[in-house]
Amino acid sequence: ENYRSYYNRFQSITLDVYENWPDERWIDVSNENWQKFVVDEIGKTYVEMGFDGLFLDNTDVYYQYPKEEIYQGLCAILRGLKKYDITLMINGGDTFVLRCIEEQIASELFDAVNQETVFTSINFEDETYGMQNGEETVYFKEYLEIAKECGLSVYLLEYGASPKLQKEIEQYCEKNGYLWYNAKTLELR
């Protein structure tokens, strides 16, 4: 995000604007200076503050830029963070996560996955929420089952689920051993 204190330090390795988030840009995670920053500065700071885990967003960079160096950059960051012996949760990033599972390294790199909008959808133009289309829901359910079979903990983040849909999600999560949260806003409130 362009409001971060370190934005200017890494602006030269940003890639493109993150869709629906005009203040954010994708970053070239293959850059060794970025990797060291995430692991040795940000990661270390949070561990020293007493955090017992990290919620890692935007590994979707590998979906946006499906290059080997991007994949390897994400792996390097996760390997570096693992030295702190804390829980690492990947938010989204299904393309990256599935490749890690296929290569049998997922459990070495992270402990859990969180998937947003399995059952709900977001209309970014007017900040309203609705039902996810059926194909997406089926895809994400299959993906989460693969993650679970790999030994990863699974979490769902939904937005504005109606009481009826909340019951459906709750039953699905109870049946599969997942946890979920129903956010009322994009700010996760």
C-alpha positions in Angstrom: 0.0 0.0 0.0 1.3 3.5 -0.9 0.7 4.7 2.7 3.2 2.3 4.2 6.3 3.9 5.7 8.5 1.6 3.5 6.6 2.2 0.2 9.2 4.5 -1.3 12.0 2.1 -0.3 10.4 -0.6 -2.5 8.5 1.4 -5.1 11.0 0.4 -7.8 10.1 -3.3 -7.5 6.3 -2.8 -7.6 4.5 -4.4 -10.6 1.0 -3.2 -11.2 -2.0 -1.8 -9.4 -4.0 -4.4 -7.4 -7.5 -4.6 -8.9 -10.2 -3.0 -6.7 -7.5 -1.6 -4.3 -6.1 1.5 -6.0 -3.7 2.3 -3.1 -2.0 -1.1 -3.5 0.4 -2.5 -5.9 1.7 -6.0 -6.5 5.4 -6.4 -5.6 8.1 -8.5 -7.1 8.6 -11.1 -4.4 11.6 -12.5 -6.3 13.6 -9.5 -5.2 16.0 -10.6 -2.5 15.9 -7.2 -0.7 12.1 -7.6 -0.4 12.5 -11.1 0.9 15.0 -10.0 3.6 12.7 -7.1 4.5 9.7 -9.4 5.0 11.6 -12.0 6.9 14.2 -10.1 8.9 12.4 -6.8 9.5 8.6 -7.2 9.4 8.5 -10.9 10.5 11.1 -10.4 13.2 9.2 -7.3 14.6 5.9 -9.2 14.9 7.5 -12.2 16.5 9.2 -9.9 19.0 5.9 -8.3 19.7 4.6 -11.7 20.8 2.5 -12.7 17.8 2.1 -16.5 17.6 1.2 -16.5 13.9 1.1 -14.5 10.7 -1.8 -14.0 8.3 0.0 -13.7 4.9 -2.0 -12.0 2.2 -1.4 -11.5 -1.5 0.3 -14.8 -2.4 -2.0 -14.4 -5.4 0.9 -12.6 -6.9 1.8 -16.0 -8.3 -1.6 -16.2 -10.0 -1.1 -12.7 -11.4 2.5 -13.3 -12.4 2.9 -17.1 -12.9 6.6 -17.1 -13.2 9.1 -19.5 -11.6 11.0 -16.7 -9.9 7.7 -15.4 -8.3 7.0 -18.9 -7.0 10.5 -19.4 -5.7 10.4 -15.9 -4.1 7.2 -16.8 -2.1 8.8 -20.1 -1.1 12.0 -18.2 0.1 9.9 -15.8 2.2 7.9 -18.6 3.8 11.1 -20.7 4.5 12.6 -17.6 6.1 9.5 -16.9 8.3 9.4 -20.6 9.4 12.6 -20.0 11.4 10.5 -18.1 13.9 8.5 -21.3 14.7 5.1 -19.5 14.4 1.9 -20.4 12.6 1.8 -19.2 9.0 -1.6 -18.8 7.3 -1.9 -18.1 3.6 -4.9 -16.0 2.6 -6.2 -16.9 -0.8 -3.3 -17.8 -3.1 -4.9 -21.1 -4.3 -2.7 -21.3 -7.4 0.4 -21.0 -5.2 -0.9 -23.3 -2.5 -1.9 -26.0 -5.0 1.5 -26.0 -6.5 3.1 -26.4 -3.1 0.8 -29.3 -2.3 1.6 -30.9 -5.7 5.3 -30.5 -5.0 4.8 -31.9 -1.4 6.3 -28.9 0.3 3.1 -27.1 1.6 3.3 -28.4 5.1 7.0 -27.3 5.3 6.1 -23.8 4.3 2.8 -23.0 6.0 0.2 -24.4 8.4 -3.1 -23.1 7.3 -5.1 -21.6 4.4 -7.9 -19.0 4.6 -10.2 -18.6 1.6 -12.4 -15.6 1.1 -15.7 -15.6 -0.7 -16.4 -19.3 -1.0 -20.1 -18.8 -0.5 -20.4 -15.0 -0.7 -19.3 -12.4 -3.3 -18.2 -8.8 -3.2 -19.4 -6.0 -5.5 -16.5 -3.6 -5.2 -18.3 -0.8 -7.1 -21.0 -0.3 -4.4 -19.5 -2.3 -1.6 -22.3 -4.7 -1.4 -22.3 -8.5 -0.8 -24.1 -11.3 -2.5 -24.0 -15.0 -3.2 -20.9 -16.5 -4.9 -21.6 -18.2 -8.3 -22.0 -22.0 -8.0 -18.9 -22.8 -10.1 -16.7 -20.7 -7.8 -18.1 -22.3 -4.7 -17.6 -25.8 -6.1 -14.0 -24.9 -7.1 -13.2 -23.5 -3.7 -14.7 -26.4 -1.8 -12.6 -28.8 -3.9 -9.5 -26.7 -3.2 -10.2 -26.6 0.5 -10.6 -30.4 0.6 -7.2 -30.8 -1.0 -5.7 -28.5 1.5 -7.3 -30.3 4.4 -6.1 -33.7 3.0 -2.6 -32.3 3.0 -2.9 -31.6 6.7 -3.4 -27.9 6.5 -5.9 -26.1 8.8 -8.7 -24.5 6.8 -10.5 -21.2 7.4 -13.1 -19.3 5.5 -13.8 -15.6 5.4 -17.2 -14.6 4.1 -18.8 -11.2 3.7 -22.3 -10.2 4.6 -23.8 -13.7 4.7 -27.5 -13.7 5.3 -28.8 -15.7 8.4 -29.9 -18.5 6.0 -26.5 -18.6 4.3 -24.8 -18.4 7.7 -26.5 -21.7 8.7 -25.4 -23.4 5.5 -21.8 -22.2 6.0 -21.8 -23.3 9.6 -23.0 -26.8 8.7 -20.4 -27.1 5.9 -17.6 -25.9 8.3 -18.7 -28.2 11.1 -18.9 -31.2 8.8 -15.4 -30.5 7.5 -13.6 -29.3 10.6 -13.1 -25.7 9.3 -13.5 -22.4 11.0 -15.1 -19.3 9.5 -15.8 -15.7 10.0 -18.7 -13.6 8.6 -17.4 -10.0 8.1 -19.9 -7.2 7.8 -17.5 -5.0 5.9 -14.3 -5.3 3.9 -12.5 -3.9 7.0 -13.4 -7.2 8.6 -15.7 -5.8 11.1 
